[in-house]
């Protein structure tokens, strides 16, 4: 196998590894939100335990990226491919950490029914965040700059819902101090989901850099 063919094969394997990790992260986000809505402590525990596998996979793929750069010494677009892989990996790993944060909030809220009125917005934010992750990975696989740029609209929607949740929870705490603990945890959860969306836009930015060489902020 020629050096070029060997390098292309390594890049293709890197992309598949990243997609495998992304699938685990998407599932973790979904499971974390569902465990919160259902106050499913066992489900939350599974999210927390599953993060160890994601962390191990992250380190394994990151090591492959570093070795690829060190041994092949790529230049120009080939180097951007490797750097983009590392950027996407880091964003995915941070998303998984926020899924764990949501699961831990569920643990703290267990044993009592959720009574705050804006709870329905949490699954909505979760669905949007998951869609952003999916769109970012689709853009990555297809080199689709337009799709990467369109992620701004979903990020704006998540930000809008987060601001609405923040206002309603703060007002609710002022009106009924008994809801302070629940409201505080849900504030954290909504913030975690907003951060997941931000990390998804980072994937979009990485795709734009990969395809065009431009560094552009989508947030």
Coordinates of N, CA and C in Angstrom, one line a residue:
X1 N 0.8 -1.2 0.0 CA 0.0 0.0 0.0 C 0.9 1.3 0.0
X2 N 0.6 2.2 -0.9 CA 1.4 3.4 -1.0 C 1.2 4.3 0.3
X3 N 2.1 5.2 0.6 CA 1.9 6.1 1.8 C 0.6 6.9 1.7
X4 N 0.3 7.3 0.5 CA -1.0 8.1 0.3 C -2.2 7.3 0.6
X5 N -2.2 6.0 0.1 CA -3.3 5.1 0.4 C -3.4 4.8 1.8
X6 N -2.3 4.6 2.5 CA -2.3 4.3 3.9 C -2.8 5.4 4.7
X7 N -2.4 6.7 4.3 CA -2.9 7.9 5.0 C -4.4 8.0 4.8
X8 N -4.9 7.9 3.6 CA -6.3 8.0 3.3 C -7.1 7.0 4.1
X9 N -6.6 5.8 4.2 CA -7.2 4.7 5.0 C -7.3 5.1 6.5
X10 N -6.2 5.7 7.0 CA -6.2 6.1 8.4 C -7.2 7.2 8.7
X11 N -7.3 8.2 7.7 CA -8.3 9.2 7.8 C -9.7 8.7 7.8
X12 N -10.0 7.7 7.0 CA -11.3 7.1 6.9 C -11.7 6.4 8.2
X13 N -10.7 5.7 8.8 CA -10.9 5.1 10.0 C -11.1 6.1 11.2
X14 N -10.4 7.2 11.1 CA -10.6 8.3 12.1 C -12.0 8.8 12.1
X15 N -12.5 9.0 10.9 CA -13.9 9.5 10.7 C -14.9 8.5 11.3
X16 N -14.7 7.3 11.0 CA -15.6 6.2 11.5 C -15.6 6.2 13.1
X17 N -14.4 6.3 13.6 CA -14.2 6.3 15.1 C -15.0 7.5 15.7
X18 N -14.8 8.7 15.1 CA -15.5 9.8 15.6 C -17.0 9.7 15.5
X19 N -17.5 9.1 14.4 CA -19.0 8.8 14.3 C -19.5 7.8 15.4
X20 N -18.6 6.9 15.7 CA -19.0 5.9 16.7 C -19.1 6.6 18.1
X21 N -18.2 7.4 18.4 CA -18.2 8.2 19.6 C -19.4 9.1 19.6
X22 N -19.7 9.8 18.5 CA -20.8 10.7 18.4 C -22.2 10.0 18.7
X23 N -22.3 8.7 18.2 CA -23.5 8.0 18.4 C -23.7 7.7 19.9
X24 N -22.6 7.4 20.6 CA -22.7 7.2 22.1 C -23.1 8.5 22.8
X25 N -22.6 9.6 22.3 CA -22.8 10.9 23.0 C -24.3 11.3 22.8
X26 N -24.8 11.1 21.5 CA -26.2 11.5 21.2 C -27.1 10.6 22.1
X27 N -26.8 9.4 22.3 CA -27.6 8.5 23.1 C -27.5 9.0 24.6
X28 N -26.4 9.4 25.0 CA -26.2 9.8 26.4 C -27.0 11.1 26.7
X29 N -27.1 12.0 25.7 CA -27.9 13.2 25.9 C -29.3 12.8 26.0
X30 N -29.8 12.0 25.1 CA -31.2 11.6 25.1 C -31.6 10.9 26.4
X31 N -30.7 9.9 26.8 CA -31.0 9.2 28.0 C -31.0 10.1 29.3
X32 N -30.1 11.1 29.3 CA -30.0 12.0 30.4 C -31.3 12.8 30.6
X33 N -31.8 13.3 29.4 CA -33.0 14.1 29.5 C -34.2 13.3 29.9
X34 N -34.3 12.1 29.3 CA -35.4 11.2 29.6 C -35.4 10.8 31.1
X35 N -34.2 10.5 31.6 CA -34.1 10.1 33.0 C -34.5 11.3 33.9
X36 N -34.3 12.5 33.5 CA -34.7 13.6 34.3 C -36.2 13.8 34.3
X37 N -36.8 13.7 33.1 CA -38.2 13.9 32.9 C -39.0 12.8 33.7
X38 N -38.5 11.6 33.7 CA -39.1 10.5 34.4 C -38.7 10.3 35.8
X39 N -37.7 11.1 36.2 CA -37.0 11.0 37.5 C -36.6 9.5 37.7
X40 N -35.9 9.0 36.6 CA -35.5 7.6 36.5 C -34.0 7.6 37.1
X41 N -33.9 7.2 38.3 CA -32.5 7.2 38.9 C -31.7 6.1 38.3
X42 N -32.2 5.0 38.0 CA -31.5 3.9 37.3 C -31.0 4.3 36.0
X43 N -31.8 5.0 35.2 CA -31.4 5.5 33.9 C -30.3 6.5 34.0
X44 N -30.4 7.4 35.0 CA -29.4 8.4 35.3 C -28.1 7.7 35.6
X45 N -28.1 6.7 36.4 CA -26.9 6.0 36.8 C -26.3 5.3 35.6
X46 N -27.1 4.8 34.6 CA -26.5 4.3 33.4 C -25.8 5.3 32.6
X47 N -26.3 6.5 32.5 CA -25.6 7.6 31.8 C -24.3 7.9 32.5
X48 N -24.2 7.9 33.8 CA -23.0 8.2 34.5 C -22.0 7.1 34.3
X49 N -22.4 5.9 34.4 CA -21.5 4.8 34.1 C -21.0 4.7 32.7
X50 N -21.9 5.0 31.8 CA -21.6 4.9 30.4 C -20.5 6.0 29.9
X51 N -20.4 7.0 30.8 CA -19.4 8.1 30.4 C -18.0 7.5 30.5
X52 N -17.8 6.5 31.3 CA -16.4 5.9 31.3 C -16.0 5.4 29.9
X53 N -16.9 4.7 29.3 CA -16.7 4.2 27.9 C -16.4 5.3 27.0
X54 N -17.2 6.4 27.0 CA -17.0 7.5 26.1 C -15.6 8.1 26.4
X55 N -15.2 8.3 27.7 CA -13.9 8.9 28.0 C -12.8 8.0 27.4
X56 N -12.9 6.7 27.6 CA -11.9 5.8 27.1 C -11.8 5.9 25.6
X57 N -12.9 5.9 24.9 CA -12.9 6.0 23.4 C -12.3 7.4 23.0
X58 N -12.6 8.4 23.7 CA -12.1 9.7 23.4 C -10.5 9.7 23.4
X59 N -10.0 9.1 24.5 CA -8.5 9.0 24.6 C -7.9 8.2 23.5
X60 N -8.6 7.1 23.2 CA -8.1 6.2 22.2 C -8.0 6.9 20.8
X61 N -9.1 7.6 20.5 CA -9.2 8.3 19.2 C -8.2 9.5 19.1
X62 N -8.2 10.2 20.2 CA -7.2 11.3 20.3 C -5.8 10.9 20.1
X63 N -5.5 9.7 20.7 CA -4.1 9.2 20.5 C -3.8 8.8 19.1
X64 N -4.9 8.3 18.4 CA -4.7 8.0 17.0 C -4.5 9.2 16.2
X65 N -5.2 10.3 16.5 CA -5.0 11.6 15.8 C -3.6 12.1 16.0
X66 N -3.1 12.1 17.2 CA -1.8 12.6 17.5 C -0.7 11.8 16.8
X67 N -0.9 10.5 16.8 CA 0.1 9.6 16.1 C 0.1 9.8 14.6
X68 N -1.1 10.0 14.1 CA -1.3 10.3 12.7 C -0.5 11.5 12.2
X69 N -0.7 12.6 13.0 CA 0.1 13.8 12.7 C 1.6 13.7 12.9
X70 N 2.0 12.9 14.0 CA 3.4 12.8 14.2 C 4.1 11.9 13.2
X71 N 3.4 10.9 12.7 CA 4.1 9.9 11.8 C 3.9 10.3 10.4
X72 N 2.8 10.9 10.0 CA 2.6 11.2 8.6 C 3.0 12.7 8.2
X73 N 3.1 13.5 9.3 CA 3.4 14.9 9.1 C 2.6 15.6 7.9
X74 N 1.3 15.5 8.0 CA 0.5 16.0 7.0 C 0.6 17.6 6.8
X75 N 0.3 18.1 5.6 CA 0.3 19.5 5.4 C -1.0 19.9 4.7
X76 N -1.2 21.2 4.7 CA -2.4 21.8 4.1 C -3.7 21.1 4.5
X77 N -4.5 20.7 3.6 CA -5.9 20.1 3.9 C -5.8 18.9 4.8
X78 N -4.8 18.0 4.5 CA -4.6 16.8 5.3 C -4.4 17.1 6.8
X79 N -3.7 18.2 7.0 CA -3.5 18.6 8.4 C -4.8 19.1 9.0
X80 N -5.5 19.8 8.2 CA -6.8 20.3 8.7 C -7.8 19.2 9.0
X81 N -7.7 18.1 8.3 CA -8.6 16.9 8.6 C -8.3 16.4 9.9
X82 N -7.0 16.2 10.2 CA -6.6 15.7 11.5 C -6.9 16.6 12.7
X83 N -6.7 17.9 12.5 CA -7.0 18.9 13.5 C -8.5 19.0 13.7
X84 N -9.2 19.0 12.7 CA -10.7 19.0 12.8 C -11.2 17.8 13.6
X85 N -10.6 16.6 13.4 CA -11.0 15.4 14.1 C -10.8 15.7 15.6
X86 N -9.6 16.3 16.0 CA -9.4 16.5 17.4 C -10.4 17.5 18.0
X87 N -10.7 18.6 17.2 CA -11.7 19.6 17.7 C -13.1 18.9 17.9
X88 N -13.5 18.1 17.0 CA -14.8 17.5 17.1 C -14.8 16.5 18.3
X89 N -13.7 15.8 18.5 CA -13.6 14.9 19.6 C -13.8 15.6 20.9
X90 N -13.1 16.7 21.0 CA -13.2 17.5 22.3 C -14.6 18.0 22.5
X91 N -15.2 18.5 21.5 CA -16.6 19.0 21.6 C -17.5 17.8 22.1
X92 N -17.4 16.6 21.5 CA -18.2 15.5 21.9 C -18.0 15.1 23.3
X93 N -16.7 15.1 23.7 CA -16.4 14.7 25.1 C -17.0 15.6 26.1
X94 N -17.0 16.9 25.8 CA -17.6 17.9 26.7 C -19.1 17.8 26.7
X95 N -19.7 17.4 25.6 CA -21.2 17.2 25.6 C -21.5 16.0 26.5
X96 N -20.7 14.9 26.4 CA -20.9 13.8 27.2 C -20.8 14.1 28.7
X97 N -19.9 15.0 29.1 CA -19.7 15.4 30.4 C -21.0 16.2 30.9
X98 N -21.6 17.0 30.0 CA -22.8 17.7 30.4 C -24.0 16.7 30.5
X99 N -24.0 15.7 29.7 CA -25.0 14.6 29.9 C -24.9 14.0 31.3
X100 N -23.7 13.8 31.8 CA -23.5 13.3 33.1 C -24.0 14.3 34.1
X101 N -23.7 15.6 33.9 CA -24.2 16.6 34.8 C -25.7 16.6 35.0
X102 N -26.4 16.4 33.8 CA -27.8 16.3 33.9 C -28.3 15.1 34.7
X103 N -27.6 14.0 34.4 CA -27.9 12.7 35.2 C -27.7 12.9 36.7
X104 N -26.7 13.6 37.1 CA -26.4 13.9 38.5 C -27.5 14.8 39.1
X105 N -28.0 15.7 38.3 CA -29.1 16.6 38.8 C -30.3 15.7 39.0
X106 N -30.6 14.7 38.1 CA -31.7 13.8 38.3 C -31.6 13.1 39.6
X107 N -30.4 12.6 39.9 CA -30.1 11.9 41.2 C -30.5 12.8 42.4
X108 N -30.2 14.1 42.3 CA -30.5 15.0 43.4 C -32.0 15.3 43.5
X109 N -32.7 15.3 42.4 CA -34.1 15.6 42.4 C -35.0 14.4 42.7
X110 N -34.4 13.2 42.7 CA -35.2 12.0 42.9 C -35.9 12.0 44.3
X111 N -37.1 11.3 44.3 CA -37.8 11.1 45.5 C -38.9 12.2 45.7
X112 N -39.1 13.1 44.8 CA -40.1 14.1 44.9 C -40.6 14.4 43.5
X113 N -41.9 14.6 43.3 CA -42.4 15.0 42.0 C -41.9 16.3 41.5
X114 N -41.7 16.5 40.2 CA -41.3 17.8 39.7 C -42.6 18.6 39.5
X115 N -42.6 19.8 40.1 CA -43.8 20.6 40.1 C -43.6 21.9 39.4
X116 N -42.4 22.3 39.0 CA -42.2 23.6 38.4 C -42.9 23.6 37.0
X117 N -43.4 24.7 36.5 CA -44.2 24.7 35.3 C -43.5 24.7 34.0
X118 N -42.2 25.0 34.0 CA -41.5 25.1 32.7 C -40.8 23.8 32.4
X119 N -41.1 22.7 33.0 CA -40.4 21.4 32.8 C -40.5 21.0 31.3
X120 N -41.6 21.3 30.6 CA -41.8 20.8 29.3 C -40.7 21.4 28.3
X121 N -40.1 22.5 28.7 CA -39.1 23.0 27.8 C -37.8 22.2 27.8
X122 N -37.5 21.5 28.9 CA -36.3 20.7 29.0 C -36.2 19.7 27.8
X123 N -37.2 18.8 27.6 CA -37.1 17.9 26.5 C -37.0 18.6 25.1
X124 N -37.6 19.7 25.0 CA -37.5 20.5 23.8 C -36.1 20.9 23.5
X125 N -35.5 21.4 24.6 CA -34.0 21.8 24.4 C -33.2 20.6 24.1
X126 N -33.5 19.5 24.7 CA -32.8 18.3 24.5 C -32.9 17.8 23.0
X127 N -34.1 17.9 22.5 CA -34.3 17.5 21.1 C -33.5 18.4 20.1
X128 N -33.6 19.7 20.4 CA -32.8 20.6 19.5 C -31.3 20.4 19.6
X129 N -30.8 20.1 20.8 CA -29.4 19.9 21.0 C -29.0 18.6 20.3
X130 N -29.8 17.6 20.4 CA -29.5 16.3 19.7 C -29.5 16.5 18.1
X131 N -30.5 17.3 17.7 CA -30.5 17.6 16.2 C -29.3 18.4 15.8
X132 N -28.8 19.3 16.6 CA -27.6 20.0 16.3 C -26.4 19.1 16.2
X133 N -26.3 18.2 17.1 CA -25.2 17.2 17.0 C -25.3 16.4 15.7
X134 N -26.5 16.0 15.4 CA -26.7 15.2 14.2 C -26.3 16.0 13.0
X135 N -26.8 17.2 12.9 CA -26.5 18.1 11.8 C -25.0 18.4 11.6
X136 N -24.4 18.6 12.8 CA -22.9 18.9 12.8 C -22.2 17.7 12.2
X137 N -22.6 16.5 12.6 CA -21.9 15.3 12.1 C -22.2 15.0 10.7
X138 N -23.4 15.3 10.3 CA -23.8 15.1 8.8 C -22.9 16.1 8.0
X139 N -22.8 17.3 8.5 CA -22.0 18.3 7.8 C -20.5 17.9 7.7
X140 N -20.1 17.2 8.8 CA -18.7 16.7 8.8 C -18.5 15.6 7.8
X141 N -19.4 14.7 7.7 CA -19.2 13.5 6.8 C -19.3 14.0 5.4
X142 N -20.2 14.9 5.1 CA -20.4 15.3 3.7 C -19.6 16.6 3.3
X143 N -18.9 17.2 4.2 CA -18.2 18.4 3.9 C -19.1 19.5 3.5
X144 N -20.3 19.6 4.2 CA -21.4 20.5 3.9 C -21.3 21.8 4.7
X145 N -20.7 22.8 4.1 CA -20.5 24.1 4.7 C -21.8 24.8 5.0
X146 N -22.7 24.7 4.0 CA -24.0 25.3 4.2 C -24.8 24.7 5.4
X147 N -24.8 23.4 5.5 CA -25.5 22.8 6.6 C -24.8 23.2 8.0
X148 N -23.5 23.3 8.0 CA -22.8 23.8 9.2 C -23.2 25.2 9.5
X149 N -23.3 26.1 8.6 CA -23.7 27.5 8.8 C -25.2 27.5 9.3
X150 N -26.0 26.7 8.8 CA -27.5 26.7 9.2 C -27.7 26.3 10.6
X151 N -26.7 25.7 11.2 CA -26.8 25.3 12.7 C -27.0 26.6 13.5
X152 N -26.7 27.7 13.1 CA -26.9 29.0 13.8 C -28.3 29.1 14.2
X153 N -29.2 28.8 13.3 CA -30.7 29.0 13.6 C -31.1 28.1 14.8
X154 N -30.7 26.9 14.8 CA -31.0 26.0 15.9 C -30.4 26.5 17.2
X155 N -29.2 27.0 17.1 CA -28.5 27.5 18.3 C -29.3 28.7 18.9
X156 N -29.7 29.5 18.0 CA -30.5 30.7 18.4 C -31.8 30.3 19.1
X157 N -32.4 29.2 18.6 CA -33.6 28.7 19.2 C -33.4 28.1 20.6
X158 N -32.3 27.4 20.7 CA -31.9 26.9 22.1 C -31.7 28.1 23.0
X159 N -31.0 29.1 22.6 CA -30.7 30.2 23.4 C -32.0 30.9 23.8
X160 N -32.9 31.0 22.9 CA -34.2 31.7 23.2 C -35.0 30.9 24.3
X161 N -35.0 29.6 24.1 CA -35.7 28.8 25.1 C -35.0 28.8 26.5
X162 N -33.7 28.8 26.5 CA -32.9 28.9 27.7 C -33.3 30.2 28.4
X163 N -33.3 31.3 27.7 CA -33.6 32.6 28.3 C -35.1 32.6 28.9
X164 N -36.0 31.9 28.2 CA -37.4 31.8 28.7 C -37.4 31.0 29.9
X165 N -36.7 29.9 29.9 CA -36.7 29.0 31.1 C -36.1 29.7 32.3
X166 N -35.0 30.4 32.1 CA -34.3 31.2 33.1 C -35.3 32.2 33.8
X167 N -36.0 33.0 32.9 CA -37.0 33.9 33.5 C -38.1 33.3 34.3
X168 N -38.6 32.2 33.7 CA -39.8 31.5 34.4 C -39.3 30.9 35.7
X169 N -38.2 30.3 35.7 CA -37.7 29.7 37.0 C -37.4 30.7 38.0
X170 N -36.8 31.8 37.7 CA -36.5 32.8 38.6 C -37.8 33.4 39.2
X171 N -38.7 33.7 38.3 CA -40.0 34.2 38.8 C -40.7 33.2 39.7
X172 N -40.6 31.9 39.3 CA -41.3 30.9 40.1 C -40.7 30.8 41.5
X173 N -39.4 30.9 41.6 CA -38.7 30.9 42.9 C -39.2 32.1 43.8
X174 N -39.4 33.2 43.1 CA -39.8 34.4 43.9 C -41.2 34.3 44.4
X175 N -42.1 33.6 43.5 CA -43.5 33.5 43.9 C -43.7 32.4 44.9
X176 N -42.9 31.3 44.8 CA -43.1 30.1 45.7 C -41.7 29.6 46.1
X177 N -41.2 30.1 47.2 CA -39.9 29.7 47.7 C -39.7 28.2 47.9
X178 N -40.8 27.4 48.0 CA -40.7 26.0 48.1 C -40.1 25.3 46.9
X179 N -40.2 26.0 45.7 CA -39.7 25.4 44.5 C -38.2 25.8 44.2
X180 N -37.6 26.4 45.2 CA -36.2 26.9 45.0 C -35.2 25.8 44.6
X181 N -35.3 24.7 45.3 CA -34.3 23.6 45.0 C -34.5 23.0 43.6
X182 N -35.8 22.7 43.3 CA -36.1 22.1 42.0 C -35.7 23.1 40.9
X183 N -36.1 24.3 41.1 CA -35.8 25.4 40.1 C -34.3 25.5 39.9
X184 N -33.6 25.5 40.9 CA -32.1 25.7 40.8 C -31.5 24.6 40.0
X185 N -31.9 23.3 40.3 CA -31.4 22.2 39.5 C -31.8 22.3 38.0
X186 N -33.0 22.7 37.8 CA -33.5 22.8 36.4 C -32.8 23.9 35.7
X187 N -32.4 25.0 36.4 CA -31.6 26.0 35.8 C -30.3 25.5 35.4
X188 N -29.7 24.7 36.2 CA -28.4 24.0 35.8 C -28.6 23.1 34.6
X189 N -29.7 22.4 34.6 CA -29.9 21.4 33.5 C -30.1 22.2 32.2
X190 N -30.9 23.3 32.2 CA -31.1 24.1 31.0 C -29.8 24.7 30.5
X191 N -29.0 25.1 31.5 CA -27.7 25.6 31.1 C -26.8 24.6 30.5
X192 N -26.8 23.4 31.0 CA -26.0 22.3 30.4 C -26.5 22.0 29.0
X193 N -27.8 22.0 28.8 CA -28.3 21.8 27.4 C -27.9 22.9 26.5
X194 N -27.9 24.1 27.0 CA -27.5 25.3 26.2 C -26.0 25.1 25.8
X195 N -25.2 24.6 26.8 CA -23.8 24.4 26.5 C -23.6 23.3 25.5
X196 N -24.4 22.3 25.6 CA -24.3 21.2 24.6 C -24.5 21.7 23.2
X197 N -25.5 22.6 23.1 CA -25.8 23.2 21.8 C -24.6 24.1 21.3
X198 N -24.0 24.8 22.2 CA -22.8 25.6 21.9 C -21.7 24.7 21.4
X199 N -21.5 23.5 22.0 CA -20.4 22.6 21.6 C -20.8 22.0 20.2
X200 N -22.1 21.8 19.9 CA -22.5 21.4 18.6 C -22.1 22.4 17.5
X201 N -22.3 23.7 17.9 CA -21.9 24.7 16.9 C -20.4 24.7 16.7
X202 N -19.7 24.3 17.7 CA -18.2 24.2 17.5 C -17.9 23.2 16.5
X203 N -18.7 22.1 16.4 CA -18.5 21.1 15.4 C -18.7 21.8 14.0
X204 N -19.8 22.6 13.9 CA -20.1 23.3 12.7 C -18.9 24.2 12.3
X205 N -18.3 24.9 13.2 CA -17.2 25.7 13.0 C -16.0 24.9 12.5
X206 N -15.8 23.7 13.1 CA -14.7 22.9 12.7 C -14.9 22.4 11.2
X207 N -16.1 22.1 10.8 CA -16.4 21.7 9.5 C -16.1 22.8 8.5
X208 N -16.5 24.0 8.8 CA -16.2 25.2 8.0 C -14.7 25.4 7.8
X209 N -13.9 25.2 8.9 CA -12.5 25.3 8.9 C -11.9 24.2 8.0
X210 N -12.5 23.0 8.1 CA -12.0 21.8 7.4 C -12.1 22.1 5.9
X211 N -13.3 22.6 5.5 CA -13.6 22.7 4.0 C -13.0 23.9 3.4
X212 N -13.0 25.0 4.2 CA -12.6 26.3 3.6 C -11.3 26.9 4.1
X213 N -10.9 26.4 5.3 CA -9.7 27.0 5.9 C -10.0 28.2 6.7
X214 N -11.3 28.6 6.7 CA -11.7 29.8 7.4 C -12.0 29.5 8.9
X215 N -11.7 30.4 9.8 CA -12.1 30.3 11.2 C -13.2 31.2 11.4
X216 N -14.4 30.6 11.6 CA -15.6 31.5 11.8 C -16.4 31.0 13.0
X217 N -16.8 32.0 13.8 CA -17.6 31.7 15.0 C -19.1 31.6 14.6
X218 N -19.8 30.6 15.0 CA -21.2 30.4 14.7 C -22.1 30.8 15.9
X219 N -21.5 30.9 17.1 CA -22.3 31.3 18.3 C -22.7 32.7 18.2

